[in-house]
Coordinates of C-alpha atoms in Angstrom, one line a residue:
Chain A
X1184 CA 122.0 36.8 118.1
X1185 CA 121.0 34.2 115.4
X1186 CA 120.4 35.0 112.0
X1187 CA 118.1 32.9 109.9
X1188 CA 117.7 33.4 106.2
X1189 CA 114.6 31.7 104.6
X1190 CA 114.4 31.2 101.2
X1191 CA 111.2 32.2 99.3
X1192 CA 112.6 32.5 95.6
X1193 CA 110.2 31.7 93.2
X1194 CA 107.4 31.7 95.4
X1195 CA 104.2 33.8 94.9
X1196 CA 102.7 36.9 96.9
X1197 CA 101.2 35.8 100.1
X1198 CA 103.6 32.9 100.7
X1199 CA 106.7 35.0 101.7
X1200 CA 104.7 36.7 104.0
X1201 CA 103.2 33.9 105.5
X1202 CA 107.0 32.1 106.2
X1203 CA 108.0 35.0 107.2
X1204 CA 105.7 35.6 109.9
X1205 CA 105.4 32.0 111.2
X1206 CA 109.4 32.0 111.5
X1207 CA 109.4 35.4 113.3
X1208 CA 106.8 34.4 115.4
X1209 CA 109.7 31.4 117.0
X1210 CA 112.5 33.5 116.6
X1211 CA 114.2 35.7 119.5
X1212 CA 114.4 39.4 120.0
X1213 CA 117.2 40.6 118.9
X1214 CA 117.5 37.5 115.8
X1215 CA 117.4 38.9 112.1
X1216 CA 115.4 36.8 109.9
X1217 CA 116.7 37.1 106.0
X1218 CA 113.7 36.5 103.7
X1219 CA 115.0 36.4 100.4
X1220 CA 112.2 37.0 97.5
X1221 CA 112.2 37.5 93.7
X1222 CA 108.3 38.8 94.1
X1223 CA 107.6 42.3 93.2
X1224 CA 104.5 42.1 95.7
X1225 CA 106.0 40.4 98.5
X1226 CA 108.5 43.0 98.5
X1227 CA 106.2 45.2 99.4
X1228 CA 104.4 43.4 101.4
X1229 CA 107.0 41.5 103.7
X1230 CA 108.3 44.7 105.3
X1231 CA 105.4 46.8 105.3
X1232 CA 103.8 44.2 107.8
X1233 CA 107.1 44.3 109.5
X1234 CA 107.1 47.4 110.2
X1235 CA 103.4 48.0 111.3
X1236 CA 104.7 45.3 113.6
X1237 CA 107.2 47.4 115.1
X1238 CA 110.6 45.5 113.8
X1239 CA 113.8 46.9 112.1
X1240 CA 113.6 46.6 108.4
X1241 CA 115.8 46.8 106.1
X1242 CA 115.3 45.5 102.2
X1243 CA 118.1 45.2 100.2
X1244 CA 118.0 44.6 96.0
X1245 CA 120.8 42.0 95.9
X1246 CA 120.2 41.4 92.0
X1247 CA 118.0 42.6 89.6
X1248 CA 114.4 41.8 90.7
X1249 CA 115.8 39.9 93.7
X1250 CA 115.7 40.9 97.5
X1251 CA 117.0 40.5 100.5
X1252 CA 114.0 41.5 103.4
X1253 CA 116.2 41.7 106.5
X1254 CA 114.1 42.1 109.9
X1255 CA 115.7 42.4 113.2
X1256 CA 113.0 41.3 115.7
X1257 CA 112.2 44.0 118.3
X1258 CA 109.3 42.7 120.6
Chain B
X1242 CA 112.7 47.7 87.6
X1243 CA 116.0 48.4 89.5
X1244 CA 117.7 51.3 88.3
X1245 CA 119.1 52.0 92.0
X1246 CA 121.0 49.0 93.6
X1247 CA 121.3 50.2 96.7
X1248 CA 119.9 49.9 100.1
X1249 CA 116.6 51.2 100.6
X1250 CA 116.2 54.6 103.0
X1251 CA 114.6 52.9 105.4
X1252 CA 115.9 52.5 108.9
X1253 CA 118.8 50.6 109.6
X1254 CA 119.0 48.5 112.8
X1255 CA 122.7 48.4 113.9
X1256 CA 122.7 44.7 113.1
X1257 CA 122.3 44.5 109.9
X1258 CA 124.0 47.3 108.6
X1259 CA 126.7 44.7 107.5
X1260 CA 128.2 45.0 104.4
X1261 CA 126.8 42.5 102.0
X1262 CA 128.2 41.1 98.9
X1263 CA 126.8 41.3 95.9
X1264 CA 126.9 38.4 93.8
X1265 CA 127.1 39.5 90.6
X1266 CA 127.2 43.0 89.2
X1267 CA 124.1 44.3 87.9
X1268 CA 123.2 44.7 84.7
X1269 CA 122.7 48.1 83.2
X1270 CA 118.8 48.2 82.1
X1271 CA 118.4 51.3 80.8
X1272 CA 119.4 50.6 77.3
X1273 CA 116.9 47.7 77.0
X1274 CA 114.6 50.4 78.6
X1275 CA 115.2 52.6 75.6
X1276 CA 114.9 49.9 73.5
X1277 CA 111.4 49.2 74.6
X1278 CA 109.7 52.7 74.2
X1279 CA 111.2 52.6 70.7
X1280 CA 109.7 49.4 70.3
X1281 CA 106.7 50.3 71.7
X1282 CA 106.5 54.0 70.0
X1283 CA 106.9 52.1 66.5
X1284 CA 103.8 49.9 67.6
X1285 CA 102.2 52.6 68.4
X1286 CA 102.7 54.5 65.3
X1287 CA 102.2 51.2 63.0
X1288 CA 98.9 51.0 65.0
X1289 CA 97.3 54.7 64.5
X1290 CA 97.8 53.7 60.8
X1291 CA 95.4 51.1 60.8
X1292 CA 92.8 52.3 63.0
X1293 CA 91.8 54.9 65.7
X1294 CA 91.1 52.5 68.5
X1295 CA 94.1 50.4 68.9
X1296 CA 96.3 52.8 69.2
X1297 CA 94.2 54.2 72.1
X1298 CA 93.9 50.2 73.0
X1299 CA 97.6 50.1 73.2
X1300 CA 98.5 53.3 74.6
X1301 CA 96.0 52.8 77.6
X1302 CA 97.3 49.5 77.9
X1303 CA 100.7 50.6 78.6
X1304 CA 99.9 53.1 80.7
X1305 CA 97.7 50.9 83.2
X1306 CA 100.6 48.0 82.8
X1307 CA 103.1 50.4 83.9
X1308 CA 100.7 52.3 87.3
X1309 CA 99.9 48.8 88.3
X1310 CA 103.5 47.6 88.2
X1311 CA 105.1 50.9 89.7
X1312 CA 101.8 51.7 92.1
X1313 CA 102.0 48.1 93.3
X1314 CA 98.4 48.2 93.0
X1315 CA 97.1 44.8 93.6
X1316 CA 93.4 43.8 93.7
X1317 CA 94.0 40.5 95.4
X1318 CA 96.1 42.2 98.0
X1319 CA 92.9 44.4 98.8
X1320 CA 91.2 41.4 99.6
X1321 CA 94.1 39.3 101.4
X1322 CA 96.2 41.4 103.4
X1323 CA 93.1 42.9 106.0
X1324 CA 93.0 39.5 107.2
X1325 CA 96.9 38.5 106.2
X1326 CA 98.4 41.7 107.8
X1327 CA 95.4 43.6 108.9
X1328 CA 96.7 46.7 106.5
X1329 CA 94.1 48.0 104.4
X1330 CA 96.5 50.1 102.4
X1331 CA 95.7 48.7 99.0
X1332 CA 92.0 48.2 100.1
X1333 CA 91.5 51.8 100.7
X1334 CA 93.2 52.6 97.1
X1335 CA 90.6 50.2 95.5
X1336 CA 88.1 51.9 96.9
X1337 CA 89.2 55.4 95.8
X1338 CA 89.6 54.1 92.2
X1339 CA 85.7 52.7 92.8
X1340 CA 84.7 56.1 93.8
X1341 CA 86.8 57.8 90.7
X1342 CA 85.5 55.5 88.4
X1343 CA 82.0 55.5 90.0
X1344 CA 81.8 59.6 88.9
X1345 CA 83.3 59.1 85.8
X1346 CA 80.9 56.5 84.5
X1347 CA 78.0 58.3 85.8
X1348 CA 79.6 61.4 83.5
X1349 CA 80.0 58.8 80.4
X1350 CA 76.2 57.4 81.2
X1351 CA 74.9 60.4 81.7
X1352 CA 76.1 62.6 79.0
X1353 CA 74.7 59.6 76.5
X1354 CA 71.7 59.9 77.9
X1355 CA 71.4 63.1 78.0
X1356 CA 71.7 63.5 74.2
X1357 CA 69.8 60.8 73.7
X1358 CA 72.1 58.2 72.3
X1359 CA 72.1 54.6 73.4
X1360 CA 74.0 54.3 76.6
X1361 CA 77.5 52.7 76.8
X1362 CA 78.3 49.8 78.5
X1363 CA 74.5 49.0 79.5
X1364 CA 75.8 45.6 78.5
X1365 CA 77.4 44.7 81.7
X1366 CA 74.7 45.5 83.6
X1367 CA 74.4 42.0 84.4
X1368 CA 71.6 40.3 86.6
X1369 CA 72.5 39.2 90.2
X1370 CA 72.3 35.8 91.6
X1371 CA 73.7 33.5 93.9
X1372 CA 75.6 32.7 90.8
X1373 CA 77.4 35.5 91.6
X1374 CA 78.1 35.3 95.0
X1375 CA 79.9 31.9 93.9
X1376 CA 81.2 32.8 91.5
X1377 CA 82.8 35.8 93.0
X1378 CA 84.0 33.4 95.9
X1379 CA 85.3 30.7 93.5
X1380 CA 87.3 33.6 92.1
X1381 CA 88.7 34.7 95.0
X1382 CA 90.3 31.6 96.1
X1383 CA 92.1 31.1 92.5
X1384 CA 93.4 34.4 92.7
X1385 CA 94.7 33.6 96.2
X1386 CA 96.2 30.4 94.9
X1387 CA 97.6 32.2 91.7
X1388 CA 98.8 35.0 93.4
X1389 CA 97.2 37.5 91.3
X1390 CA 93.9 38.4 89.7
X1391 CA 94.1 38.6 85.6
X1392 CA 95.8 42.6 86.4
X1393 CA 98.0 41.9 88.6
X1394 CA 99.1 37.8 86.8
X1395 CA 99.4 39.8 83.3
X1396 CA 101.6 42.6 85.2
X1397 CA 103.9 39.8 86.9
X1398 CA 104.1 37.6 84.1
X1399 CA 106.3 41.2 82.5
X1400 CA 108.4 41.7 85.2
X1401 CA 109.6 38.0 84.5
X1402 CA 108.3 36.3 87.4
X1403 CA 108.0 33.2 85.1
X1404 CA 105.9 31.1 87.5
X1405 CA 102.9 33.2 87.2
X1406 CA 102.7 32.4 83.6
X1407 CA 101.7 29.1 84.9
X1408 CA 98.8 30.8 86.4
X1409 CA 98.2 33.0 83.1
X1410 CA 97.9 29.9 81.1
X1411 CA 95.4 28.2 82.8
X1412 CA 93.6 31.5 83.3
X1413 CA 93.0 31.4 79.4
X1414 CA 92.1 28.0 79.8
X1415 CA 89.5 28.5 82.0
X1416 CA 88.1 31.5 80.5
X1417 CA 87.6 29.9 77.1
X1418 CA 85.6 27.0 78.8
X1419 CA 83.4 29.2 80.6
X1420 CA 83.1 30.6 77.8
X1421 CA 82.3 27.8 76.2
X1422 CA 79.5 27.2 78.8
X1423 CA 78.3 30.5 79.2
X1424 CA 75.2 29.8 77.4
X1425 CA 74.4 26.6 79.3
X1426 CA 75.0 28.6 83.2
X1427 CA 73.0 32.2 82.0
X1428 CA 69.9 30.3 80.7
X1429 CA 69.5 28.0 84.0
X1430 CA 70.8 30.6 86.3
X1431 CA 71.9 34.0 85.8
X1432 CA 69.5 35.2 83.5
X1433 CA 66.6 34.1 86.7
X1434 CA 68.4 36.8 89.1
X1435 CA 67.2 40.7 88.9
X1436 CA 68.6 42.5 86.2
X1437 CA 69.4 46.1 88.7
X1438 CA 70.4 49.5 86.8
X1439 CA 71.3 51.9 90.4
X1440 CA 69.9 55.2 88.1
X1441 CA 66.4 53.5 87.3
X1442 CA 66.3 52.9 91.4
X1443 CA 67.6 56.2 92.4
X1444 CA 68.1 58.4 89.2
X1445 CA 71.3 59.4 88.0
X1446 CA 72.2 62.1 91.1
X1447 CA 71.1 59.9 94.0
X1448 CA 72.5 56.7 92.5
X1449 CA 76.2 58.2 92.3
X1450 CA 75.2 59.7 96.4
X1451 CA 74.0 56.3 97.0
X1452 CA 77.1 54.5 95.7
X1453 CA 79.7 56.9 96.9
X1454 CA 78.3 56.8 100.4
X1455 CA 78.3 53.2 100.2
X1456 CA 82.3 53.2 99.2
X1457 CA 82.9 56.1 102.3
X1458 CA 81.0 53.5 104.6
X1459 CA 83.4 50.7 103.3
X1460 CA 86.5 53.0 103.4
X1461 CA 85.6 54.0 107.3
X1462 CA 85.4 50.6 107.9
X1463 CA 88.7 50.0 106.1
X1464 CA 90.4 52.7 108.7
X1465 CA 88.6 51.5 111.9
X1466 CA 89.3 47.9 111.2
X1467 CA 93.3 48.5 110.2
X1468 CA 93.5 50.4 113.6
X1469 CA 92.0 47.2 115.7
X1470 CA 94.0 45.1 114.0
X1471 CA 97.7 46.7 115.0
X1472 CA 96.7 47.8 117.9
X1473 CA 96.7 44.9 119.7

């Protein structure tokens, strides 16, 4: 199992999301991918897609108005 | 906007149910919380002395600052995520508040009307172009870029995500030189376009049939195309 954190702090809405889904997309089953985020909207977003996508998700407030998105990949 | 510091409710996949260090403790917000409805109660009351309307101003304000930050209600996300995500979530809740507002205009309108008094707001009734349609593009893509319309920048900007104040600045930028060459782009080419008023088309009842039935078509669409789109 590899775990990748990507690093999206200080970056607008869609961008998280779009990392996210291009790094999930050459990750493993079974990997977690750690998107951190300091975006209100992304973290919404990041694991709402995740989920619709049929991953483990998990989002974790690590400081104030910072996150940890943590997505196991299922599929 | 993080009085619980925990996890999240959601499921847990075995892997990640780790224990994770925090960094640093978190800081206790709810005094500054306190702090800032006194702040904003004093305002308030400072304002109903001067005039009626800022204090309604103010208070409605607030109020829509504080449902867009806690409702996560996004306009650019309405726009984005069908083709980012394919969830028309947010889309859908535009287009209730279009429908809400579409029978609650019509009310305002019509009830002017009705007693005869000059109807609100007939100023926006602005005449369509293809000035527009580009504009209304051009607009788009900024707000892509920014990552917010003028809502949902403002909004960001007071949770303290300093980089959209970037975008907030150049948003006043641009608005005071369009401004500035309003009178230049309406006499060469919106004031050309038709000038279209839904009630004089369809009177008052069939314009808000009209309208709404146009937003149930658009919300259909909404559910059919989110159900493609993760079903593949």
């Amino acid at each position: 199992m590899n775990e990748v954190v990507i690093d999206c702090l200080g970056e607008a809405c869609p961008v998280p999301l779009v990392k996210a889904q291009n790094k999930l997309k050459e990750m493993a089953v079974g990997d977690v991918l750690i998107v951190q985020i300091d975006h209100s909207c992304a973290m919404k977003n990041v694991p709402e897609w995740a989920r619709k996508d049929g991953h483990n998700v998990e989002v974790e407030e690590v400081d104030d108005g910072e996150w940890e998105v943590i997505i196991e990949k299922t599929h | 906007m993080s009085a619980n510091g925990t996890a999240s409710s959601i499921q847990r996949s075995p892997s990640s149910s780790r224990a994770r260090a925090r960094r640093k403790p978190k800081k206790n917000q709810i005094p500054v919380g306190i702090l800032v409805l006194i702040v904003i109660a004093v305002i308030g009351v400072l304002l109903s002395l001067q005039t009626n309307n800022t204090f309604l101003f103010w208070m409605t304000g607030i109020a829509f600052g504080f449902i867009l930050q806690k409702a996560r209600f996004c306009f650019t996300a309405s726009m984005r995520d069908p083709y980012l995500t394919g969830s028309t979530s947010i889309t859908r809740a535009v287009l209730i508040a279009f429908a809400i507002t579409t029978i609650g205009f019509t009310a305002i309108k019509y009830g002017a009307f009705r007693s005869g008094l000059p109807i609100p707001g007939m100023g926006y009734v602005a005449p369509i172009s293809l000035a527009t349609v580009i504009g209304a593009f051009l607009f788009g893509i900024g707000m892509v870029i920014a990552g917010g319309c003028a809502s949902g920048t403002l909004m960001r900007v007071g949770e303290g995500f300093w980089m959209q104040l970037i975008a907030l600045s150049f948003f006043v930028i641009g608005s005071l030189l369009g401004a500035n060459h309003f009178g230049f782009w309406k006499e060469f080419f919106i004031s050309k376009g038709p000038r279209i008023f839904l009630p004089d088309v369809f009177g008052w009842f069939g314009a808000v049939v009209v309208q709404l039935l146009v937003i149930l078509f658009l919300y259909i669409a909404a559910v059919k195309y989110e159900r493609a789109k993760t079903n593949q």
